[in-house]
GROMACS .gro file of C-alpha atoms in nm:
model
  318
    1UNK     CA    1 -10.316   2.495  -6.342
    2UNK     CA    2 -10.576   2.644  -6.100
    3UNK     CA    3 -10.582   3.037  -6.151
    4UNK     CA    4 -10.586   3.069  -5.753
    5UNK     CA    5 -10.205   2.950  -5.801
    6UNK     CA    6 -10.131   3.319  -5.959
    7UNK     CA    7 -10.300   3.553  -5.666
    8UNK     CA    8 -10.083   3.659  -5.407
    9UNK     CA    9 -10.353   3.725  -5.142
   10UNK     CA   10 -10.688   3.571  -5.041
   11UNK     CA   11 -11.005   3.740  -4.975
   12UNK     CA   12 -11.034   3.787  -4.715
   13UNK     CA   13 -10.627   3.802  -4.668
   14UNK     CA   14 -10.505   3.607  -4.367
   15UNK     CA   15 -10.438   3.923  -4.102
   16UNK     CA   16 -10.127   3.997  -3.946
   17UNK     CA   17  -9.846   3.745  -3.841
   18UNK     CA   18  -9.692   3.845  -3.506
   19UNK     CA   19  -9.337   3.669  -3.508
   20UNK     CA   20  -9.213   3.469  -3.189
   21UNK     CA   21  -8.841   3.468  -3.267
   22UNK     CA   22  -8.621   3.183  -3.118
   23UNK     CA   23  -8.273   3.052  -3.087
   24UNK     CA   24  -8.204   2.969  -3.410
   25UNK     CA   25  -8.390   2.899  -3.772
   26UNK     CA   26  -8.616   2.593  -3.924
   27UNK     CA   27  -8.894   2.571  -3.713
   28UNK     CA   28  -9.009   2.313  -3.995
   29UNK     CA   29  -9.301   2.232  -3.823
   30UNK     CA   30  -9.524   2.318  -3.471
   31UNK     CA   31  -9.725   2.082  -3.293
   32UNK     CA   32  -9.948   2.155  -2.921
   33UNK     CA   33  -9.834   1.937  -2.663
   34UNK     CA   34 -10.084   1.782  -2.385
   35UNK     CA   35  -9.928   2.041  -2.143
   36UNK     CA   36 -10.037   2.292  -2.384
   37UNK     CA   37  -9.707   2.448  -2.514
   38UNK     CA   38  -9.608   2.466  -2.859
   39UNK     CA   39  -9.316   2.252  -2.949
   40UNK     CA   40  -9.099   2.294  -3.269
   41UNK     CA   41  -8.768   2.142  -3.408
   42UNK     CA   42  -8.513   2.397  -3.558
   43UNK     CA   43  -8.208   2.324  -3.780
   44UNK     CA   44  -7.933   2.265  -3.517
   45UNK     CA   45  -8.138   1.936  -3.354
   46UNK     CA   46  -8.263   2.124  -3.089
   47UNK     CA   47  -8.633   2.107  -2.998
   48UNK     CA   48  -8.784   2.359  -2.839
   49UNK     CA   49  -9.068   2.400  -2.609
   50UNK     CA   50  -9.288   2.757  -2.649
   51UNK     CA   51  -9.519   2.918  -2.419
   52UNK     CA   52  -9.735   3.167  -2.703
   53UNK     CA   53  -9.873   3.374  -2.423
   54UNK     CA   54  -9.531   3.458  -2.285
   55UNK     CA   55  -9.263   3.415  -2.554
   56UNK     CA   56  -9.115   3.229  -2.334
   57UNK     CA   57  -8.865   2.928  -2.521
   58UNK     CA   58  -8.701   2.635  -2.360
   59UNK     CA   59  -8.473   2.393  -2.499
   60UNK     CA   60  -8.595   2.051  -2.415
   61UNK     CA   61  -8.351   1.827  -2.618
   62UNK     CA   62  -8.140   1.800  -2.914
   63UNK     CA   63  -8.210   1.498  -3.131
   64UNK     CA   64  -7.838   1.517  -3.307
   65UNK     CA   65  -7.968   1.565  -3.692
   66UNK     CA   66  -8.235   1.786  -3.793
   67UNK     CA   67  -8.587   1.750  -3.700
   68UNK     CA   68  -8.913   1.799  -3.923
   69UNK     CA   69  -9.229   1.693  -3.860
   70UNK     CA   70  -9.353   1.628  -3.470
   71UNK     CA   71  -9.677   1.491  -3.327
   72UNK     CA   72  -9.746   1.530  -2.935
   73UNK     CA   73  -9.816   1.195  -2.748
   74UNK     CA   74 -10.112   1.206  -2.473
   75UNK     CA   75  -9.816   1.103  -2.221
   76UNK     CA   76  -9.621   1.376  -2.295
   77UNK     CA   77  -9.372   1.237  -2.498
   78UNK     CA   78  -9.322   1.311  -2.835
   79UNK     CA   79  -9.249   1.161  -3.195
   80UNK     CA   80  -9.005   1.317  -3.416
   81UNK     CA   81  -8.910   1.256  -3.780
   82UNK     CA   82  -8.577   1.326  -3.800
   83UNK     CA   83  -8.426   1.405  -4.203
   84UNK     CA   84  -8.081   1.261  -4.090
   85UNK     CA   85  -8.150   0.986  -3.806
   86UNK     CA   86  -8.453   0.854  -3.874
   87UNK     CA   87  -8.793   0.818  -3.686
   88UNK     CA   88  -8.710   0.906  -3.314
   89UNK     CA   89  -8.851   0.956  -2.968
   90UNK     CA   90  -8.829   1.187  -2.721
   91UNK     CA   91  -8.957   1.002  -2.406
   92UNK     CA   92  -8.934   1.334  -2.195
   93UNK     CA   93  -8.565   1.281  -2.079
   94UNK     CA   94  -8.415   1.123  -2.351
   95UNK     CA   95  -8.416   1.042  -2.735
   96UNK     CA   96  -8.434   0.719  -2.892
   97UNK     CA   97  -8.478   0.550  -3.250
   98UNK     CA   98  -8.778   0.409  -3.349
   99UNK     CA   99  -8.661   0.313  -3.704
  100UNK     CA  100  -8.317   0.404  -3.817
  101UNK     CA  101  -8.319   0.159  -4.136
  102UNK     CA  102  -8.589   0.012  -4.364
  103UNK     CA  103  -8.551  -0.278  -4.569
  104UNK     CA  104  -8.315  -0.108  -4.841
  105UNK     CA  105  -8.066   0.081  -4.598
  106UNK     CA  106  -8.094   0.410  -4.395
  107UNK     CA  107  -8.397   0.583  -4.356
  108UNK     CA  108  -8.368   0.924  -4.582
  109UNK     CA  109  -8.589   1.241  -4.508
  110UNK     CA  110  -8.853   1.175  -4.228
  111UNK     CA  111  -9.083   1.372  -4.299
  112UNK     CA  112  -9.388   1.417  -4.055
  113UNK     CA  113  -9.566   1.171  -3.779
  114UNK     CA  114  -9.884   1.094  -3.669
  115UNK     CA  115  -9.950   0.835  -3.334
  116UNK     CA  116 -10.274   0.656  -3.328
  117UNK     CA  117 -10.306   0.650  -2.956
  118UNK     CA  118 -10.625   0.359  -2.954
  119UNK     CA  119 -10.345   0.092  -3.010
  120UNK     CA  120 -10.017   0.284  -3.031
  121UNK     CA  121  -9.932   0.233  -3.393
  122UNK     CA  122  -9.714   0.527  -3.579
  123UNK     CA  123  -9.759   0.637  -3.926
  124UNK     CA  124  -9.492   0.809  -4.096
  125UNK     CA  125  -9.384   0.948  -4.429
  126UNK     CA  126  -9.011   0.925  -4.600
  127UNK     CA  127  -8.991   1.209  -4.884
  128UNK     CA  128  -8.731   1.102  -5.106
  129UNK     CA  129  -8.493   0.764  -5.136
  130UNK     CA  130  -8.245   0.978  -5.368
  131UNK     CA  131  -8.181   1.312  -5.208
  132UNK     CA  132  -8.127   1.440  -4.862
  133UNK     CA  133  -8.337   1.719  -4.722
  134UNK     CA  134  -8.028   1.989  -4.784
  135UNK     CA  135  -8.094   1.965  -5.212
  136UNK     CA  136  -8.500   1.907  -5.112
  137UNK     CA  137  -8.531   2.115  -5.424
  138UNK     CA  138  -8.317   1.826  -5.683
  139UNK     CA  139  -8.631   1.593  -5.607
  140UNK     CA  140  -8.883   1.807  -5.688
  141UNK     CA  141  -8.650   1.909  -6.038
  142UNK     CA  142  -8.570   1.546  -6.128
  143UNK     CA  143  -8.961   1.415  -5.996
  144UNK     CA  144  -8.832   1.101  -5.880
  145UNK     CA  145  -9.143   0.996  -5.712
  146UNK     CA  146  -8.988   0.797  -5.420
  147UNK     CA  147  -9.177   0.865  -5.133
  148UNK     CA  148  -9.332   0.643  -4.889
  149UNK     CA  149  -9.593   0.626  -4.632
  150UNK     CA  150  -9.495   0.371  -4.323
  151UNK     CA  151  -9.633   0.181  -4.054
  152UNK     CA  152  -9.438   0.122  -3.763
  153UNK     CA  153  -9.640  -0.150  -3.490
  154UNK     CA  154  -9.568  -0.135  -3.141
  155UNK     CA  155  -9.455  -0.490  -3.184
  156UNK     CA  156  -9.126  -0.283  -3.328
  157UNK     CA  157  -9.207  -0.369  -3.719
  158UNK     CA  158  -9.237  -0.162  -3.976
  159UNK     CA  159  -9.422  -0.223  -4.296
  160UNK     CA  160  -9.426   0.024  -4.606
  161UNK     CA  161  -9.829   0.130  -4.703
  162UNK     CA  162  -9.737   0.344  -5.006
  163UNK     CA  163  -9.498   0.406  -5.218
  164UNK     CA  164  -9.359   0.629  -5.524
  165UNK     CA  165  -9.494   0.919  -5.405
  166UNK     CA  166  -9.419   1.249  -5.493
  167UNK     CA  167  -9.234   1.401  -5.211
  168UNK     CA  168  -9.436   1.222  -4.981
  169UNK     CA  169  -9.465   1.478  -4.681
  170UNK     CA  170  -9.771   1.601  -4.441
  171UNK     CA  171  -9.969   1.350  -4.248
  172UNK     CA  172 -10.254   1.360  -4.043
  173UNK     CA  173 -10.552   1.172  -3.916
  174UNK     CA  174 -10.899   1.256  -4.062
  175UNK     CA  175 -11.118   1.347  -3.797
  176UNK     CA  176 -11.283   0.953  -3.751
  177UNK     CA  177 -10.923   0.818  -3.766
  178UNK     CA  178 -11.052   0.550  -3.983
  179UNK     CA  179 -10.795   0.693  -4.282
  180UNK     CA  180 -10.503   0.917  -4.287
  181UNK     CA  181 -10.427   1.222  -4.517
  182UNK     CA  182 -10.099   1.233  -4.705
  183UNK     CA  183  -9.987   1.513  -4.862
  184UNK     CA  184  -9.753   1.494  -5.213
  185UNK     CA  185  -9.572   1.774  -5.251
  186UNK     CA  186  -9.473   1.777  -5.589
  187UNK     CA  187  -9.828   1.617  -5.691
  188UNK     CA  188 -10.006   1.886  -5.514
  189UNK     CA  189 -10.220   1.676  -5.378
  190UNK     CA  190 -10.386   1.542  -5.093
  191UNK     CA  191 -10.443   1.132  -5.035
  192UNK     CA  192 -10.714   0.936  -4.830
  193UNK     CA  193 -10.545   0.658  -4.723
  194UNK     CA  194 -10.786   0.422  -4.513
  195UNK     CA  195 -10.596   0.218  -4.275
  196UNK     CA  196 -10.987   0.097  -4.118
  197UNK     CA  197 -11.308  -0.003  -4.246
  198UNK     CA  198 -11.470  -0.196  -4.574
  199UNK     CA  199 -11.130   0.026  -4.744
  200UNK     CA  200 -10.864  -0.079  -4.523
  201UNK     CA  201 -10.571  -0.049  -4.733
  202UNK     CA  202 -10.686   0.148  -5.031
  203UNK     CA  203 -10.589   0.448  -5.149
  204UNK     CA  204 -10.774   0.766  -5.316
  205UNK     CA  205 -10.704   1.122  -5.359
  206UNK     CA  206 -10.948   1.388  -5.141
  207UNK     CA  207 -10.824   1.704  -5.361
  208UNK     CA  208 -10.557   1.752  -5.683
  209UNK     CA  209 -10.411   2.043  -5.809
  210UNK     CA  210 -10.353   2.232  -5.526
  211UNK     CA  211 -10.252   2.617  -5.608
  212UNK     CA  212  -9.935   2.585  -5.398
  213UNK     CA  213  -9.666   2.323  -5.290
  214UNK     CA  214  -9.835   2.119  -4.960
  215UNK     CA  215  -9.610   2.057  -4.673
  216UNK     CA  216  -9.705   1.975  -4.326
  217UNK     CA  217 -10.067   1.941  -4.247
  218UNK     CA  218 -10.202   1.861  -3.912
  219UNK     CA  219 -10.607   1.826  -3.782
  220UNK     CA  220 -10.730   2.134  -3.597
  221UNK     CA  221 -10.950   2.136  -3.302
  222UNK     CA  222 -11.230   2.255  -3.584
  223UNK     CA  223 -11.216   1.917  -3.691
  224UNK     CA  224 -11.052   2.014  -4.033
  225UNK     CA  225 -10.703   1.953  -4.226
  226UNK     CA  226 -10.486   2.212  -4.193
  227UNK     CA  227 -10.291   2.217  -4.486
  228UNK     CA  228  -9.948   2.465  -4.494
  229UNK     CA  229  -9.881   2.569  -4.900
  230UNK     CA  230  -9.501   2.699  -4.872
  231UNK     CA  231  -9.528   2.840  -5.196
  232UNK     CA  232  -9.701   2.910  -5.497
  233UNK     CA  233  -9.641   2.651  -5.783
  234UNK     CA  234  -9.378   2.733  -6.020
  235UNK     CA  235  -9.438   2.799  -6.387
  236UNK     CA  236  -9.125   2.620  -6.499
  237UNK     CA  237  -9.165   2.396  -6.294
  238UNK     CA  238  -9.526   2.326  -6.411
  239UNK     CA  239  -9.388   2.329  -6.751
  240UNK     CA  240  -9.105   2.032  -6.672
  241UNK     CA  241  -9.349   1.816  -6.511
  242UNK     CA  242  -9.455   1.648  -6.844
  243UNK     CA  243  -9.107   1.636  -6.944
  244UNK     CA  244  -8.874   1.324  -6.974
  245UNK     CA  245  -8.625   1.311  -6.637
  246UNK     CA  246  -8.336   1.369  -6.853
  247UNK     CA  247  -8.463   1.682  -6.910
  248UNK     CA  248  -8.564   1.762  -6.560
  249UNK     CA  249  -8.194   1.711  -6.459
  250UNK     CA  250  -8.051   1.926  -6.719
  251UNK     CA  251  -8.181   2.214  -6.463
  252UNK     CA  252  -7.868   2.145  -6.203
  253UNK     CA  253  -7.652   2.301  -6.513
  254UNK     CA  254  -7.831   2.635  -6.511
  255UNK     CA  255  -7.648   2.888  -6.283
  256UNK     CA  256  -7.792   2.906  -5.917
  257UNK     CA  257  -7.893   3.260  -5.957
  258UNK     CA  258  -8.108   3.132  -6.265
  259UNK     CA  259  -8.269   2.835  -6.078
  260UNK     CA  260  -8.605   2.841  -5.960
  261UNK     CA  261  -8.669   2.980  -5.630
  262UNK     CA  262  -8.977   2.950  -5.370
  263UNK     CA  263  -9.203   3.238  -5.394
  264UNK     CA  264  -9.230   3.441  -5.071
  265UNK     CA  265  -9.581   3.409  -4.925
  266UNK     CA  266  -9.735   3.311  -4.611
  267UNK     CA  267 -10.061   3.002  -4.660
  268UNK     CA  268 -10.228   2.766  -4.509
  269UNK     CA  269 -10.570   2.634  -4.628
  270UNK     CA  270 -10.815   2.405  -4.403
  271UNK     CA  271 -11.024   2.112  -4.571
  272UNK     CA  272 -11.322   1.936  -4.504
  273UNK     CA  273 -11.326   1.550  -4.465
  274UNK     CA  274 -11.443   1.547  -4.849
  275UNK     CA  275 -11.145   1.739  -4.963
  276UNK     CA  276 -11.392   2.094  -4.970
  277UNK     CA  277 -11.176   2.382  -4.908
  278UNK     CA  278 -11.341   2.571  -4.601
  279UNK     CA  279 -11.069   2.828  -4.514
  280UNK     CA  280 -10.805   2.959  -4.767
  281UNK     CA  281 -10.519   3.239  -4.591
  282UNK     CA  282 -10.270   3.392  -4.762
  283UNK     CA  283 -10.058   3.697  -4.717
  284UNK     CA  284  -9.718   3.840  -4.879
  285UNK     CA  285  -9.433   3.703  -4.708
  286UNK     CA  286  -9.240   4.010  -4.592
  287UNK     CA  287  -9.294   3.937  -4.260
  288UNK     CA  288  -9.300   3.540  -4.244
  289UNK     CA  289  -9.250   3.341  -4.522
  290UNK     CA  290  -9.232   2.995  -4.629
  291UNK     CA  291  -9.524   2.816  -4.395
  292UNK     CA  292  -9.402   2.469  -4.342
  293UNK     CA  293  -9.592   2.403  -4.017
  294UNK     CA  294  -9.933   2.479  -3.864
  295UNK     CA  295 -10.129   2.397  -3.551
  296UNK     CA  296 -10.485   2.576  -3.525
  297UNK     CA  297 -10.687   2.579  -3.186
  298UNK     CA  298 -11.010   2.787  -3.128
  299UNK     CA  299 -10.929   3.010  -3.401
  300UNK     CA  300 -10.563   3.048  -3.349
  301UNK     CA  301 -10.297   2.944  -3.602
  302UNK     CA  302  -9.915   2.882  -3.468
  303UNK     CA  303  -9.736   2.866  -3.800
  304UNK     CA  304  -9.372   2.695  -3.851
  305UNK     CA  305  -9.140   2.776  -4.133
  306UNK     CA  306  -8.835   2.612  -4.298
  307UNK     CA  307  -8.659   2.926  -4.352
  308UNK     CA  308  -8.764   3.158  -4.034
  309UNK     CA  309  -8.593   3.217  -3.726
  310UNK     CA  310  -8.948   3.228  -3.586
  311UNK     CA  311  -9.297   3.146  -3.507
  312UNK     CA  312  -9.547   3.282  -3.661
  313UNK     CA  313  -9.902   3.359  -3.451
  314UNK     CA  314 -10.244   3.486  -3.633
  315UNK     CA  315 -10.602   3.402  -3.649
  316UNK     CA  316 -10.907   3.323  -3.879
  317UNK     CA  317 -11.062   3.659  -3.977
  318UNK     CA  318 -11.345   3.785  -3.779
   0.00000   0.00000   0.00000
């Protein structure tokens, strides 16, 4: 295990987190829109449209499940992976489903979207075939390595790129858009897959063991992967990794007050296109904890949460 995964800080520590509280929790992740506004998805299905400079918050929709991962369409419009419904749309006055089902039954656990607006294909991740987003923390335990990556054509098909992933989850272009990075939470780990080029349709990992659990990531204006760690890794659950499943499992006998819980801590790193780490943030997480979402522009980081009934705003250090 990297020793960075035991420090609770970084040098320089990321500076202060001014909270923009909203109308209820989850705001799982953040994305800008092409009018400029942050928008967010929070646990009751509504999605929510923030002005940063004013506070101001406006409920735009309610997708009817609970929303995770967003990415901002050029046209306004906006893609939304949806834990309970599926991949979904939000076309500015209404939602509909992309993809509801995949070739063995329901979708489970949307993750997080990216559009490629040159030809209007959608690339998605699924986190877990065996457990719904409410007991996220039983497929990290067990490991069951059923993620996938998808691509869904405008034609209306959708084809599966990768799969047995672990806790497939963040997805973003790389700067070129010739490949896509995919984050594996309970790898942590980020993966180059190329979806252009002499390497269309390979995979290879940019950077392993990560010092915290990677969740959403999204490309910053900087040109660099944003990369949200919501917590430091877990000893025990460093330890179990190795282990055979049976004994993973064992864990849902242990009392809840005995079973492992999230470290409070607010993180986000930024990477190069070679997997370099340029920026590394962290602070404790008495304030905000739990950084699930990040969108950076000109030095400015909105940050999302899972747990937090707010956004989060800071900068890079001077």
């Amino acid at each position: 295990v990297t020793p960075r995964a035991g420090q609770r800080r970084s040098t320089p520590p990321m500076p202060p987190v001014r909270r923009i509280e909203l109308p209820g929790a989850g705001p799982e992740d953040v994305v800008l829109g092409a009018d400029g506004l942050v928008y967010t998805g929070i646990a009751d299905g509504r999605i929510l449209r923030v002005d940063i400079a004013t506070e101001g918050v406006e409920v735009v929709a309610n997708t009817g499940g609970r929303p995770l991962g967003l990415c901002a369409v050029g046209d306004g419009s906006l893609l939304i992976c949806d834990a309970h419904r599926g991949l979904l749309r939000w076309t500015g006055t209404e939602i509909e489903v992309l993809v509801g089902a995949v070739d063995d039954g329901p979708l489970n656990m949307a993750s997080n979207v990216v559009g490629d607006p040159r030809d209007g294909t959608v690339y998605f991740t699924a986190s877990s075939r065996r457990w719904p987003l409410e007991l996220w923390m039983g497929d990290l335990l067990e490991h069951s390595g059923t993620g996938r990556l998808f691509q869904h054509s405008p034609d209306g098909t959708t084809a599966t790129l990768l799969d047995n992933l672990q806790y497939a989850n963040g997805i973003a272009f790389a700067p070129d858009r010739a490949s896509l990075i995919v984050a594996e939470t309970a790898a942590y780990r980020l993966n180059r897959y190329w979806v252009r080029g002499p390497k269309a349709g390979t995979r290879e990992v940019l950077i392993e063991n990560l010092p915290g659990f990677p969740d959403n990531i999204a490309l910053g204006s900087d040109g660099l992967i944003w990369v949200t760690l919501a917590a430091p890794r877990n000893p025990l659950l460093d330890r179990l990794l190795p282990a055979p499943a049976i004994a993973r499992k064992l864990l849902w006998r242990v009392p809840d007050r005995l079973m492992p819980r999230p470290a409070r801590t607010a993180w986000v790193i930024a990477v190069d296109h070679a997997g370099t780490i340029v920026h590394d943030l962290q602070r404790d997480g008495a304030d905000y904890a739990m950084v699930t979402g990040v969108a950076e522009a000109n030095g400015t980081l909105v940050l999302g949460s899972l747990d937090e009934s707010a956004l989060g705003l800071t900068h890079l250090p001077s």
